[in-house]
Every structure is written in structure tokens, then in C-alpha cells.
């Protein structure tokens, strides 16, 4: 699997995706909760500033109004100065009273806002009509204004500039405490949730591993299947156990069928081999008889011995090939070029019987890194089927070579083409082929062998003649069990 | 002039002196010449005077000099610590009980002060066009001296300064100038010097532009008709003997005074001259 494929969440295991999803949801929820609380905190902070500013200005307004009414500069200043120094609720920077004509009556900081001078334009411009409080969080400043009334008319306005830096700092502290606390709790809960969900999904993980074993043809671990309390997982595991038993039975049936097919094949081979051994026996016995009568003749003796030698060599090859097929273990030995060559002798009887023309080309190297037994079995099946499919007097071609680490065995016959159901069997390599209900055991065994070796088939077009079947099998250390 | 006449007529309607009030508290009026915010000092003074006179003593404070003067003239007070300006204004109706001794003499000065942050000020002329803080319109050091000085130079406060304010307290004048509310101020030199010692921060950044000549220290006065009253006599003795009497020294130390002396009207002739100078310009104003 490429790195990109590994990073695709869709390829992640369920026991990873679900806990991560749960953790992600909790983090998102924690973030949303923090946002809501911070928004409320902001509103609460603004309300607090407004309340404190209102309390201050209302108190100042009550105190200064009598003095503003008679425009007493000193008393107005005295009240503002004392109030500002004693008010502990806010950090008041400056408070001043402005008269209706736009002049300052008195300010708590006369050096900044001189008495009798015009109210600075920036102060007038800060407040929109009806807006008593203006907060600039970035500058950590707030500005407040109240009207001063007496006898039903406005006699002036009182303004205040407030340093909300400390309040902002407190708000930031609260916000950070909230964020960090929330993050810590969310992280802890997410971690706990991750652990709990992973634990809850552990049976699924276990099930996944056991299914993989089943796919690879291994029996499930009996001890691995736990006794579970969760009813949903208990039912699932019971079903899995039933399925594993069924698969195991099927495997056993398939193995038995494969052995039976092999035995049947050997039986046919034995029959063919008997013919192949019997055929030269007549000639050899005739040659022995000739040698007895005319053995003293050099030419007769040479011809006779040569015939005997050829006949015995033929018998030797057939017997050796048969012995090799009978005795060879199913797995564990790499394929040799000679072992593949010997298959030719095993099909010789069929070739001779049907008077076929056999074109044989073995281009394999001396040693091929692939399990010899299954490959020879599959190749033998293909060749025997080709011999049976070709018409009498037809042609069969067999070619084997190794290209780019892939063993390729090409079998061609001049028959009418593959029947549809046979073509389907060769095409369905993504699943274990079901045992055929009637005949075709050789094709079934061949497809099963190829699937287990990781191979595939290339077929000629439907209805085309000659029929071409190419078996491709990957080689390498893993191809030799 | 109309105000003086009114006050004088009101004073004539006052109750006559007599022995009927002998058991009542001795009522002593205090003007803002006294630092009325010092409660401890007030208790010390009341305590000493009570023991020295044998009478219960009640100090009476009001916001303006005018109120205390009126109360004194109408017999609502037995005596009052007033400024020299009201004393010379109502000299026929008033008599001296005692005069404080400050730095060895019953004299003090009026200071013209300015805020250094408003710029370098060397003379009265540098204060023209600024905001000036007076203490009380009936204060010698807090108004009369500066008004007379301006008059001598051909000016009046209303036209010389851009704005003038009254703070009704010498300490308030110092606060006003120190905070920058006013560019300059007229203040009692004794009060200014005491504040410089006990509240140095209050006077930080202030410069004394001008010190007036020595003038009569604000006296303790009574109605002339009451000067022979036993309670007034007892008060006079208590004040004159404060230097050596038991419990008197702490009071004097707190007041930063040397003692009290009988004094004479001649001490206040300088103030009377200034009052006459200013009176010619203020029309009917007393």
C-alpha cells in the first residue's frame, strides 16, 4: 500500500476510525462550548463595565449637579477629584463636566483638560446619539457620558474615560483558564473515550484478524474467540464460529476433492503410462527375438540394440515422470526446468492416442522460485484439457518462459473454444471457487491452485479458435512455501 | 457698602451680653484660615480650652468667612478666629481677644503661588491671562492682598486674569494650583508653610512667586460688647497662657504657633490700607 493510500482515512481500520471520530466529536463539542462561553463572557464583561461606569457616573452626577447648576468650578473639581480617587470599582483616568456651550467647567485632571477650554472634538465625536458607553477592547479604554439636568433642562454633561486594562487582563485570565481547562478536560475525556471505544471494538479487531486467517486458509484460533457480554458482539461471534466451521468443512471438502482429482489424474496417467510402456514392449521383444536368431550379424545387432535402447529410454522417461508426480510433495520445492519438461512425457499418451501435433517450447531457467508441485499440477491439467479439446489430428502448443519475475505457461489447442461456464471459472479469481456440482474438477483444481499462488489467466476471445490459455504466476521467495 | 450696613444693622439687633449664658458652652467660630480638616487638632484645642476655661467648648465651622463673621456679629458665637480683613471691616463692632504669634511675631504674609508645569513664572505680570484661585472674598491673604497689588499696578482681578475662582479654603487654593485647575493662587503664607511641612506632596511643583509684606496675623476676636464677659475673659486667659499651661504646648505644636499675645489694632493698619484701596474700585463692595 502506498503512503498516500495509508493516509487515506477510508483505508483505516474501523477500530481506529471510530475512536478517532468519537475523540474528534468531543474536541469539536469542547471547542463549541468554549466559544459559547467566551461569547457570553464578552457580553458579561461589557455589562460589568457598563454597570460600574453607570454606578460611577450616577454617583458623580448626583454630587456635581448642584455645583454645575451655579457653575462653581472649584466645588465641581473637588467632587470629581475626590470621587475619582475613592471609587474602587474602575480605574477612572479622567472625569470632566462639559457645559452646553461646549466649554469644560472642571476636570479631575486639569492638566489634561483645562477648565474653561473647549471640550475636545474627539470627545464629542465618540458618542453617537443615545450611546452612553463606548468600549474599545483593543485600546483597553472605555468612555462614558451622562447628561446633567436641573429644573427640566440640561445644564451640562459629565464624561469619563476608564482604563479597563485590569478588567481586560482578568477577562483574558478567565478566558485562558477556561480554554486551557476545557482543553484539558476535553483531551482527558477524548483520551478516555478513545480508550473505551477501542476496548469496546476490540472484539471487532479480533474478528477481523480471525477472518484474515480464514481468508488465508488457516483455521481460527479457538482460544481467541472470547466469551463476550455484549449481546451484539456475542451474536456476531457465534455467527462467525458457524461460518468458520462451514469454511473449514468446505476447505476439507476441497482438499479431499483435490486429492481425489489428483488420484484420478494419476489413475488416468497410469492408464496412459501403461500404454506408453506397453507400446515399445512389442517392438523390444521383437528386437530381442531378432538378436537371438541373427545376433551374430553386426548390423542386425546394432539395429536391435538401438531399438532396445530407445524403447527402454522411453519407458524410463514415462516411469520417471509418473514417479515424480506421484511422490512429489505438494509444497516446498522450487520448480526446475527438467521437472516441467517431464510433463511432456505424462501427456504423451493423449497426444499419441488422438494423433495430435505437439509443439513444445520450454524456455524456463534451470530453477524457478515457485512451488513446483502446484504449478506442475496446474500445467498438467491445462495440457490434458487442451489435448482433449483439440480435434483428432489437431494441434496443441505448449510454451513456458519467465519474464519480469512472472512465470508464464501458454497452452493453445485447435479446439472449438472454451464453454462459457469454463471461461467464467477462469475469470473469477477474487474468491475461492466453489466445487463444481458435475465434472470439471480439473478446471476447478487448476483455478484453485492459481488463486492460492496469486496468479491469473489470460484467455482468448470467446468463440475464437484456436483456444489460448495463458497462466501467469508471480515468482519469488514467497512463491515457494 | 450696602453689605456692611446690613450686617451692622443686623448686629444691633443681637441679644445683649449678660450673665444668663454663663452655663452654656463656649462657642468658638473657626474660619477656613484654620485647617478644619484636622479633627485631631480640633479635639486638642477643644480639650485644652475646656480645661483652661472650665467651660464646655464648642467649635463652630462654616464654609465662608462671611458666615462666621455674621454669626459673630449677631452674637451666635462668643468669639471667632477670623481673618484680619473682616476685623478691619467691622472694627467698631469687634474687639481683639488674642493674636497668634508665628515665628516670633503676630504677623504673617500672603503668598502668590504658581504651578511650575504651566511654565516659568517670575513675577505677577507672568500670571496675566491665566486662571487664578482666590480663597475667600473676605480673606486678606486669599484675596485682598492680590487685589490691592493689582490695583497698585493699575489692574483689577476680573480683567487681569482670564478667569478667577474662589475655593473657600487656603488648603483648597494649594490643591487648585497644584492640580493645574488654576495657574496661580493667593494663599495664607502660614497655611502654605504648614502644609509644606505636613503634606509636602500637596505643594509639590508649586513656586512662590511673591511674598507680601508682613501683616497682622488672623486674630481671635469677639464682639466689642462681649469683651468683658467672664467667658470671653476666660478664653483670652486660656489663649495667652497656652505657652506655659498644662496641655497647651501640644496644641501650639500642632498649630505650629509660638503662642498668643494680646495684640493691638495697629497690627491690622496695613490690611486696613489695602481694604481702603480696593474699596475705592469696588464701589459699594465692603
XYZ file of C-alpha atoms in Angstrom:
767
model
C 0.000 0.000 0.000
C 1.434 3.370 -0.981
C 1.960 6.119 1.600
C -0.918 8.115 0.112
C -3.191 5.114 0.437
C -2.125 4.640 4.064
C -3.030 8.241 4.855
C -6.493 7.971 3.296
C -8.919 7.741 6.258
C -11.189 5.499 4.194
C -8.475 2.839 4.300
C -8.067 2.981 8.092
C -9.234 0.152 10.271
C -12.639 0.514 11.909
C -11.071 0.181 15.367
C -9.052 3.312 14.548
C -11.691 5.319 12.715
C -14.472 5.023 15.295
C -12.409 6.040 18.344
C -10.856 8.915 16.383
C -14.301 10.019 15.291
C -15.538 9.918 18.884
C -12.496 11.871 20.061
C -12.916 14.360 17.232
C -16.566 14.910 18.100
C -15.663 15.510 21.732
C -12.970 18.004 20.775
C -15.395 19.776 18.459
C -18.017 19.847 21.201
C -15.483 21.182 23.677
C -14.436 23.869 21.220
C -18.041 24.871 20.579
C -18.771 25.029 24.291
C -15.691 27.199 24.819
C -16.793 29.531 22.023
C -20.243 29.920 23.529
C -18.871 30.572 26.997
C -16.311 33.074 25.706
C -19.002 34.919 23.796
C -21.092 35.056 26.951
C -18.013 36.152 28.891
C -17.511 39.020 26.463
C -21.088 40.141 26.903
C -20.829 39.744 30.649
C -17.615 41.782 30.677
C -19.218 44.571 28.694
C -22.231 44.528 31.003
C -19.942 44.701 34.020
C -18.087 47.709 32.623
C -21.390 49.331 31.806
C -22.757 48.736 35.297
C -19.647 50.031 37.016
C -19.443 53.062 34.749
C -23.126 53.757 35.309
C -22.724 53.488 39.072
C -19.776 55.869 38.996
C -21.359 58.440 36.730
C -24.696 58.316 38.511
C -22.932 58.996 41.778
C -20.865 61.762 40.237
C -23.910 63.234 38.564
C -25.814 63.448 41.818
C -22.871 65.047 43.584
C -21.904 67.643 40.974
C -25.311 68.737 39.697
C -25.867 71.451 42.383
C -22.417 72.899 41.657
C -22.766 72.670 37.899
C -26.070 74.479 38.172
C -24.311 77.524 39.650
C -21.179 76.868 37.586
C -18.934 76.554 40.644
C -15.610 75.486 39.187
C -13.910 74.664 42.475
C -16.708 72.604 44.019
C -17.191 70.694 40.762
C -13.479 69.944 40.623
C -13.418 68.993 44.313
C -16.245 66.474 43.855
C -14.740 64.935 40.718
C -11.289 64.755 42.290
C -12.496 63.078 45.485
C -14.877 60.705 43.721
C -12.248 59.547 41.278
C -9.704 58.881 43.996
C -12.165 56.957 46.147
C -14.032 54.927 43.522
C -12.577 51.448 43.629
C -14.783 49.772 41.091
C -12.999 51.053 37.994
C -9.716 52.675 37.105
C -11.011 56.131 36.143
C -8.467 58.057 34.089
C -10.287 61.376 33.887
C -13.756 62.791 34.538
C -14.942 66.188 33.448
C -18.067 68.294 33.137
C -18.882 69.963 29.872
C -21.288 72.891 29.591
C -23.954 73.213 26.903
C -21.917 75.861 25.074
C -19.100 73.332 24.674
C -16.703 74.546 27.369
C -15.171 72.479 30.162
C -16.380 73.534 33.609
C -13.881 71.414 35.537
C -11.978 68.154 35.123
C -10.427 65.763 37.611
C -7.173 66.180 35.675
C -6.979 69.885 34.832
C -3.553 69.495 33.252
C -5.142 67.249 30.595
C -8.484 69.046 30.264
C -8.183 72.706 31.179
C -11.095 74.497 32.813
C -12.909 76.999 30.582
C -11.322 75.439 27.446
C -13.465 73.888 24.712
C -14.377 70.229 25.041
C -12.017 68.431 22.622
C -13.685 67.380 19.378
C -12.577 63.778 19.841
C -14.724 63.561 22.956
C -17.784 64.939 21.209
C -17.280 62.606 18.276
C -17.004 59.444 20.356
C -20.614 59.258 21.340
C -23.442 58.704 18.937
C -26.818 59.968 19.919
C -28.174 57.855 22.728
C -24.981 55.885 23.259
C -23.811 56.319 26.821
C -20.917 53.851 26.806
C -18.234 53.127 24.258
C -15.725 50.319 24.743
C -12.503 49.862 22.781
C -11.217 46.475 23.883
C -8.039 46.711 21.815
C -7.059 50.050 23.357
C -8.270 48.844 26.783
C -10.318 52.020 27.155
C -13.956 52.828 27.736
C -15.708 56.165 27.555
C -18.970 57.054 29.267
C -21.266 60.059 29.205
C -24.305 61.226 31.155
C -26.429 64.311 30.873
C -26.815 66.683 33.821
C -30.324 68.005 34.296
C -31.824 70.543 36.637
C -35.243 72.079 36.566
C -36.219 70.118 33.463
C -33.341 71.351 31.321
C -29.874 70.124 30.530
C -27.172 72.089 32.329
C -24.227 70.105 31.100
C -22.774 66.643 30.540
C -20.374 64.559 32.572
C -17.786 62.492 30.727
C -15.413 59.798 31.957
C -12.522 57.882 30.431
C -11.892 54.498 32.004
C -8.891 52.228 31.866
C -10.292 48.725 31.511
C -6.869 47.135 31.204
C -7.192 45.330 34.500
C -10.657 44.106 33.633
C -9.362 43.007 30.231
C -6.495 41.206 31.926
C -8.949 39.483 34.260
C -11.100 38.573 31.273
C -8.071 37.187 29.447
C -7.102 35.186 32.531
C -10.598 33.781 32.794
C -10.680 33.068 29.071
C -7.323 31.283 29.111
C -8.278 29.381 32.231
C -11.495 28.384 30.532
C -9.793 27.422 27.279
C -6.972 25.508 28.914
C -9.264 23.895 31.443
C -11.750 22.983 28.765
C -8.975 21.694 26.542
C -7.547 19.607 29.365
C -10.938 18.164 30.237
C -11.776 17.583 26.579
C -8.424 15.930 25.986
C -8.862 13.752 29.034
C -12.396 12.812 28.019
C -11.348 12.264 24.422
C -8.477 10.028 25.543
C -10.789 8.159 27.847
C -13.378 7.908 25.091
C -10.714 6.701 22.689
C -9.591 4.004 25.125
C -13.134 2.943 25.976
C -14.275 2.754 22.359
C -11.152 0.913 21.328
C -11.752 -1.539 24.114
C -15.370 -1.901 23.076
C -14.283 -2.523 19.487
C -11.561 -4.977 20.431
C -13.835 -7.927 19.573
C -14.170 -6.458 16.052
C -10.401 -6.240 15.753
C -10.117 -9.815 16.896
C -12.821 -10.866 14.474
C -11.013 -9.061 11.674
C -7.793 -10.979 12.388
C -9.620 -14.306 12.501
C -11.395 -13.550 9.209
C -7.984 -12.792 7.704
C -6.725 -16.152 8.936
C -9.745 -17.767 7.362
C -9.075 -15.958 4.097
C -5.514 -17.247 4.136
C -6.792 -20.750 4.603
C -5.870 -21.075 8.291
C -8.244 -22.294 10.958
C -9.375 -19.706 13.533
C -7.754 -19.778 16.962
C -10.287 -21.449 19.188
C -8.953 -19.688 22.269
C -9.020 -16.340 20.512
C -12.807 -16.303 20.340
C -13.749 -14.753 23.699
C -16.776 -15.129 25.844
C -18.405 -11.751 25.459
C -21.029 -9.967 27.471
C -22.169 -7.514 24.805
C -25.095 -9.290 23.148
C -24.388 -7.754 19.718
C -20.806 -8.997 19.676
C -21.746 -12.367 21.155
C -24.224 -12.999 18.331
C -21.629 -11.825 15.806
C -19.002 -14.178 17.127
C -21.440 -17.089 17.211
C -22.232 -16.441 13.554
C -18.519 -16.178 12.806
C -17.849 -19.501 14.513
C -20.575 -21.119 12.420
C -19.135 -19.544 9.288
C -15.615 -20.654 10.235
C -16.872 -24.204 10.703
C -18.589 -24.093 7.320
C -15.467 -22.694 5.682
C -13.363 -25.302 7.390
C -15.662 -28.059 6.135
C -15.536 -26.607 2.677
C -11.755 -26.446 2.844
C -11.627 -30.048 3.904
C -14.023 -30.979 1.116
C -11.976 -29.019 -1.381
C -8.769 -30.640 -0.187
C -10.400 -34.053 -0.476
C -11.685 -33.247 -3.916
C -8.249 -32.014 -4.908
C -6.692 -35.241 -3.672
C -9.321 -37.263 -5.452
C -8.739 -35.307 -8.617
C -5.049 -35.918 -8.265
C -5.621 -39.589 -7.712
C -7.997 -39.675 -10.661
C -5.450 -37.864 -12.726
C -2.777 -40.301 -11.617
C -5.156 -43.084 -12.461
C -5.521 -41.688 -15.966
C -1.803 -41.192 -16.135
C -1.247 -44.760 -15.026
C -3.561 -45.900 -17.784
C -1.719 -43.750 -20.289
C 1.606 -44.784 -18.883
C 0.642 -48.432 -19.252
C 0.048 -47.799 -22.955
C 3.328 -45.921 -23.228
C 5.199 -48.739 -21.577
C 3.286 -51.432 -23.478
C 3.778 -49.824 -26.870
C 7.572 -50.212 -27.082
C 7.450 -53.605 -25.321
C 6.211 -55.359 -28.505
C 8.983 -53.831 -30.551
C 11.567 -54.566 -27.861
C 10.542 -58.196 -27.586
C 10.714 -58.479 -31.402
C 14.200 -56.965 -31.316
C 15.277 -59.465 -28.639
C 13.947 -62.296 -30.777
C 15.852 -60.962 -33.801
C 19.040 -60.677 -31.738
C 18.666 -64.264 -30.640
C 18.451 -65.532 -34.205
C 20.675 -63.099 -36.005
C 22.733 -61.554 -33.240
C 25.964 -62.583 -34.766
C 25.287 -60.147 -37.628
C 26.844 -56.836 -36.676
C 24.353 -54.670 -38.469
C 21.388 -56.620 -37.150
C 22.892 -56.485 -33.646
C 23.406 -52.713 -33.835
C 19.842 -52.067 -35.057
C 18.399 -54.323 -32.455
C 20.367 -52.768 -29.572
C 19.476 -49.280 -30.742
C 15.784 -50.158 -30.813
C 16.042 -51.727 -27.356
C 17.833 -48.656 -26.067
C 15.245 -46.258 -27.452
C 12.400 -48.279 -26.159
C 13.892 -48.612 -22.661
C 14.677 -44.886 -22.560
C 11.078 -44.107 -23.440
C 9.840 -46.415 -20.689
C 12.328 -44.884 -18.283
C 11.105 -41.336 -19.016
C 7.446 -42.225 -18.624
C 8.047 -44.133 -15.401
C 10.269 -41.376 -14.021
C 7.682 -38.688 -14.803
C 4.949 -40.729 -13.218
C 7.060 -41.453 -10.150
C 7.924 -37.774 -9.831
C 4.276 -36.800 -9.998
C 3.229 -39.482 -7.527
C 5.977 -38.871 -4.983
C 6.388 -35.118 -5.255
C 5.364 -33.189 -2.072
C 2.665 -30.588 -2.592
C 4.738 -27.665 -1.397
C 8.273 -26.662 -0.524
C 10.335 -27.358 -3.630
C 11.135 -24.854 -6.352
C 10.283 -25.680 -9.944
C 13.094 -26.882 -12.175
C 13.191 -26.734 -15.951
C 13.649 -30.511 -16.086
C 10.579 -31.062 -13.836
C 8.497 -29.021 -16.255
C 9.996 -30.875 -19.195
C 8.884 -34.204 -17.680
C 5.232 -33.199 -18.003
C 5.638 -33.759 -21.729
C 6.022 -37.465 -21.087
C 2.905 -37.544 -18.949
C 0.752 -36.239 -21.799
C 2.451 -38.266 -24.492
C -0.180 -40.964 -24.346
C -3.002 -38.481 -25.002
C -1.012 -36.880 -27.806
C -0.355 -40.254 -29.418
C -3.882 -41.524 -28.880
C -5.501 -38.536 -30.557
C -2.775 -38.218 -33.179
C -2.096 -34.622 -32.138
C 0.751 -32.435 -33.261
C 2.509 -31.219 -30.119
C 4.592 -28.024 -30.382
C 6.645 -27.839 -27.188
C 8.916 -24.997 -26.120
C 10.428 -24.949 -22.617
C 12.362 -21.690 -22.123
C 12.464 -21.829 -18.333
C 15.719 -21.291 -16.479
C 17.179 -24.190 -14.534
C 15.495 -23.069 -11.303
C 12.328 -21.016 -10.908
C 11.402 -19.621 -7.458
C 7.864 -21.007 -7.287
C 6.280 -24.024 -5.637
C 6.878 -26.895 -8.066
C 4.009 -29.237 -7.108
C 1.013 -26.938 -7.611
C 2.478 -25.420 -10.770
C 3.131 -28.794 -12.434
C -0.326 -29.952 -11.356
C -1.996 -26.885 -12.868
C 0.089 -27.056 -16.051
C -0.633 -30.792 -16.439
C -4.395 -30.103 -16.089
C -4.285 -27.385 -18.726
C -2.328 -29.574 -21.134
C -4.556 -32.629 -20.658
C -7.670 -30.466 -21.204
C -6.098 -28.975 -24.313
C -5.369 -32.482 -25.669
C -8.989 -33.496 -25.079
C -10.405 -30.300 -26.526
C -8.329 -30.435 -29.735
C -9.917 -32.500 -32.532
C -8.311 -35.742 -33.562
C -5.294 -34.920 -35.688
C -5.352 -31.332 -34.307
C -2.615 -29.252 -32.832
C -1.523 -28.480 -29.259
C 1.100 -25.920 -28.403
C 2.806 -25.611 -25.002
C 5.182 -22.804 -24.190
C 6.754 -21.826 -20.856
C 9.014 -18.881 -20.034
C 9.913 -16.455 -17.251
C 9.510 -12.710 -17.849
C 9.942 -9.915 -15.243
C 9.637 -12.378 -12.400
C 6.368 -13.819 -13.726
C 6.158 -17.474 -14.808
C 4.046 -17.711 -17.979
C 2.664 -21.004 -19.281
C 0.830 -20.742 -22.609
C -1.338 -23.642 -23.780
C -3.030 -23.485 -27.190
C -5.370 -26.024 -28.732
C -7.141 -26.081 -32.069
C -10.446 -26.919 -30.385
C -13.767 -25.047 -30.689
C -13.116 -22.665 -27.745
C -13.888 -22.537 -24.040
C -17.504 -23.123 -22.965
C -18.960 -20.063 -21.170
C -19.147 -21.724 -17.765
C -15.477 -22.751 -18.063
C -14.491 -19.191 -19.105
C -16.334 -17.923 -16.012
C -14.375 -20.237 -13.746
C -11.068 -18.970 -15.125
C -12.200 -15.334 -14.631
C -13.357 -15.496 -11.026
C -10.090 -15.445 -9.106
C -11.184 -12.952 -6.437
C -12.933 -15.635 -4.412
C -12.474 -19.295 -3.608
C -14.055 -21.228 -6.472
C -16.991 -23.416 -5.408
C -16.514 -27.122 -6.037
C -18.302 -27.979 -9.326
C -21.521 -29.924 -8.920
C -20.816 -32.017 -12.046
C -17.467 -32.730 -13.720
C -14.879 -30.036 -14.446
C -12.866 -30.952 -11.413
C -9.626 -30.383 -13.310
C -10.503 -26.751 -14.143
C -11.653 -26.208 -10.594
C -8.412 -27.590 -9.172
C -6.359 -25.518 -11.660
C -8.173 -22.270 -10.762
C -7.855 -23.024 -7.057
C -4.163 -23.695 -7.400
C -3.610 -20.490 -9.420
C -5.563 -18.360 -6.911
C -3.558 -19.616 -3.991
C -0.310 -18.871 -5.829
C -1.521 -15.348 -6.598
C -1.759 -15.999 -10.314
C -4.249 -15.123 -13.060
C -5.317 -16.268 -16.521
C -5.349 -14.622 -19.916
C -7.906 -16.135 -22.276
C -8.508 -15.803 -25.998
C -11.727 -14.109 -27.023
C -14.965 -16.019 -26.579
C -15.678 -18.240 -29.518
C -12.252 -17.652 -31.056
C -10.150 -20.545 -32.366
C -7.532 -21.633 -31.530
C -8.194 -21.517 -27.805
C -5.415 -19.821 -25.902
C -4.984 -20.005 -22.143
C -2.021 -18.266 -20.532
C -1.352 -18.924 -16.856
C 0.629 -16.116 -15.139
C 2.180 -16.867 -11.752
C 4.371 -14.470 -9.698
C 7.685 -15.956 -8.616
C 9.929 -15.099 -5.726
C 10.870 -16.342 -2.255
C 7.265 -16.032 -1.064
C 6.033 -18.078 -4.033
C 7.953 -21.033 -2.595
C 6.172 -22.018 0.624
C -21.066 99.352 51.494
C -24.610 98.067 51.472
C -23.479 94.729 52.872
C -21.596 96.364 55.716
C -24.598 98.440 56.544
C -26.854 95.446 56.535
C -24.505 93.454 58.733
C -24.109 96.356 61.094
C -27.875 96.798 61.396
C -28.275 93.104 61.979
C -25.641 93.158 64.654
C -27.512 95.872 66.537
C -30.470 93.584 66.828
C -28.384 90.959 68.585
C -29.117 89.902 72.103
C -27.235 91.979 74.695
C -24.484 90.343 76.732
C -25.392 89.140 80.216
C -24.814 86.504 82.840
C -27.753 84.360 81.590
C -25.461 82.316 79.311
C -22.768 81.530 81.917
C -23.565 77.755 81.975
C -23.825 77.375 78.218
C -20.955 76.072 76.042
C -18.302 78.498 74.933
C -18.923 78.758 71.179
C -15.783 79.489 69.222
C -16.125 80.085 65.493
C -13.420 78.845 63.080
C -12.926 80.089 59.549
C -11.090 78.218 56.817
C -7.990 80.068 57.973
C -7.887 77.095 60.294
C -7.284 73.735 58.745
C -10.761 72.426 59.513
C -9.966 69.012 58.114
C -7.676 68.185 61.068
C -10.104 66.600 63.537
C -7.356 65.615 65.970
C -6.204 69.218 66.211
C -9.734 70.372 66.836
C -10.155 67.883 69.666
C -6.854 69.016 71.193
C -7.903 72.635 71.057
C -11.372 71.974 72.439
C -9.900 69.848 75.192
C -7.351 72.424 76.241
C -9.750 75.349 76.132
C -12.362 73.359 78.037
C -9.929 72.585 80.825
C -8.433 76.077 80.831
C -11.731 77.948 80.874
C -13.693 75.477 82.933
C -16.418 75.661 80.347
C -17.637 73.213 77.722
C -16.215 74.389 74.397
C -17.952 74.015 71.060
C -16.131 74.863 67.839
C -18.303 76.077 65.005
C -17.177 75.821 61.380
C -18.718 77.372 58.311
C -17.760 77.387 54.650
C -17.250 81.129 54.218
C -15.687 83.911 56.225
C -18.915 85.856 55.789
C -20.980 83.275 57.610
C -18.683 83.172 60.630
C -18.395 86.932 60.726
C -22.165 87.307 60.612
C -22.621 84.727 63.354
C -20.093 86.567 65.482
C -21.660 89.939 64.899
C -25.127 88.592 65.734
C -23.971 87.079 68.997
C -24.322 83.473 67.888
C -20.669 82.995 68.748
C -18.726 84.039 71.822
C -15.604 84.525 69.772
C -14.191 83.533 66.413
C -10.845 83.049 64.746
C -11.359 85.378 61.835
C -9.193 86.976 59.195
C -7.727 90.437 59.561
C -9.813 91.737 56.639
C -13.225 91.179 58.304
C -11.732 92.507 61.540
C -10.819 95.846 59.976
C -14.133 95.875 58.096
C -16.146 95.595 61.348
C -13.587 97.107 63.718
C -16.063 99.233 65.663
C -18.175 96.186 66.496
C -15.311 93.814 67.159
C -12.546 93.562 69.731
C -9.357 91.512 69.922
C -9.289 88.508 72.251
C -5.815 87.315 71.271
C -3.473 87.265 68.308
C -1.381 84.200 67.406
C 2.397 84.555 67.486
C 4.059 82.926 64.424
C 7.790 82.817 64.037
C 8.181 85.234 66.944
C 5.674 87.875 65.911
C 1.922 88.259 65.487
C 2.488 88.691 61.766
C 2.242 86.676 58.588
C 2.464 87.056 54.838
C 0.287 86.419 51.806
C 1.875 84.246 49.127
C 1.285 84.452 45.419
C 1.844 80.888 44.160
C 2.029 79.374 40.671
C 2.251 75.907 39.093
C 5.680 75.321 37.560
C 4.163 72.937 34.988
C 2.380 75.907 33.429
C 5.729 77.454 32.694
C 8.334 79.678 34.319
C 6.763 82.392 36.468
C 8.934 85.147 37.861
C 6.528 87.941 38.641
C 2.866 88.822 38.903
C 2.984 90.052 35.329
C 3.637 86.477 34.142
C 0.284 85.448 35.602
C -1.736 87.735 33.382
C -4.372 85.940 31.291
C -4.316 82.804 33.387
C -6.736 81.184 35.789
C -6.285 82.439 39.351
C -7.577 80.835 42.545
C -8.610 83.011 45.478
C -9.522 81.686 48.855
C -12.463 83.825 50.027
C -13.676 87.272 49.013
C -13.337 88.259 52.695
C -9.815 86.883 53.037
C -6.862 89.203 53.407
C -4.181 86.816 52.193
C -6.571 84.925 49.984
C -7.953 87.915 48.059
C -7.317 91.424 49.418
C -3.530 91.436 49.108
C -3.582 90.343 45.444
C -6.450 92.672 44.576
C -4.606 95.601 46.180
C -1.389 94.662 44.407
C -3.144 94.598 41.053
C -4.821 97.908 41.882
C -1.434 99.443 42.594
C -0.366 98.357 39.121
C -3.489 99.646 37.514
C -5.292 96.334 37.156
C -8.274 94.548 38.528
C -8.582 90.797 39.072
C -11.516 90.410 36.686
C -9.601 91.936 33.790
C -6.060 90.876 34.654
C -6.810 87.190 34.877
C -8.767 85.294 32.225
C -10.772 83.587 34.934
C -10.864 83.675 38.712
C -12.316 81.067 41.059
C -12.978 81.020 44.814
C -12.085 77.829 46.648
C -13.172 78.917 50.187
C -10.123 77.463 51.851
C -6.377 78.073 51.765
C -5.672 74.383 51.522
C -8.088 74.317 48.596
C -6.112 77.091 46.889
C -2.994 74.957 47.161
C -4.927 71.964 45.757
C -6.340 74.012 42.919
C -2.944 75.350 41.830
C -1.155 72.041 42.456
C -3.614 70.093 40.312
C -3.486 72.608 37.487
C -7.094 73.713 37.896
C -5.685 77.212 38.371
C -2.420 78.578 37.053
C -1.836 80.669 40.157
C -3.339 81.423 43.561
C -3.396 83.697 46.549
C -2.831 81.856 49.803
C -2.149 82.389 53.507
C 1.629 82.056 53.917
C 1.267 80.438 57.356
C -1.102 77.792 55.983
C 1.135 77.239 52.965
C 4.215 76.745 55.142
C 2.378 74.347 57.477
C 1.101 72.328 54.513
C 4.598 72.173 53.060
C 5.697 70.550 56.326
C 2.798 68.151 56.930
C 1.630 67.467 53.334
C 4.636 68.071 51.108
C 3.044 66.265 48.174
C 0.261 68.812 48.089
C 2.668 71.640 47.330
C 4.968 69.717 45.023
C 5.562 71.556 41.774
C 4.462 74.936 43.175
C 6.528 78.080 43.224
C 6.067 81.099 45.488
C 6.073 83.977 43.035
C 5.743 86.748 45.609
C 5.555 87.138 49.380
C 3.684 90.148 50.662
C 4.856 92.454 53.431
C 4.231 91.320 56.998
C 0.631 91.866 58.018
C -1.375 91.274 61.196
C -1.976 87.544 61.847
C -5.633 86.486 61.730
C -6.878 87.202 65.269
C -9.347 85.670 67.687
C -11.997 88.341 68.021
C -15.254 88.886 69.869
C -17.990 91.420 69.841
C -16.858 94.569 71.454
C -19.872 94.434 73.787
C -18.784 90.979 74.987
C -15.131 91.709 75.681
C -15.657 91.982 79.429
C -17.776 88.878 79.654
C -16.249 86.296 82.024
C -16.357 83.556 79.362
C -14.544 85.788 76.889
C -12.040 86.786 79.530
C -11.522 83.152 80.386
C -10.931 82.385 76.738
C -8.402 85.185 76.492
C -6.511 83.954 79.514
C -6.509 80.415 78.218
C -5.048 81.553 74.926
C -2.498 83.944 76.365
C -1.315 81.370 78.906
C -1.248 78.462 76.441
C 2.520 78.543 76.161
C 3.053 77.613 79.801
C -0.239 75.991 80.710
C -0.561 72.225 81.055
C -1.690 70.718 77.759
C -1.055 73.932 75.895
C 2.225 73.011 74.246
C 0.843 70.105 72.235
C -1.824 72.409 70.861
C 0.693 75.046 69.891
C 2.959 72.391 68.377
C 0.095 71.088 66.304
C -0.775 74.633 65.234
C 2.898 75.378 64.623
C 2.480 78.615 66.571
C 4.677 80.054 69.249
C 1.802 81.247 71.383
C -0.764 84.002 71.622
C -0.430 87.657 72.511
C -2.955 90.367 73.370
C -2.167 92.335 70.254
C -3.437 95.735 69.171
C -5.461 97.282 66.383
C -2.330 98.822 64.947
C -1.262 95.399 63.780
C -4.003 95.497 61.162
C -3.392 99.007 59.793
C -1.698 97.573 56.731
C -4.735 95.463 55.971
C -6.974 98.482 56.511
C -4.984 100.444 53.951
C -5.387 97.731 51.379
C -9.075 97.484 52.085
C -9.441 101.188 51.564
C -7.527 100.999 48.275
C -9.667 98.238 46.944
C -12.878 99.770 48.261
C -12.478 102.748 46.017
C -12.645 100.442 42.983
C -15.355 98.054 44.038
C -17.959 100.709 44.541
C -20.394 99.515 47.154
C -18.464 96.385 47.969
C -17.239 96.309 51.520
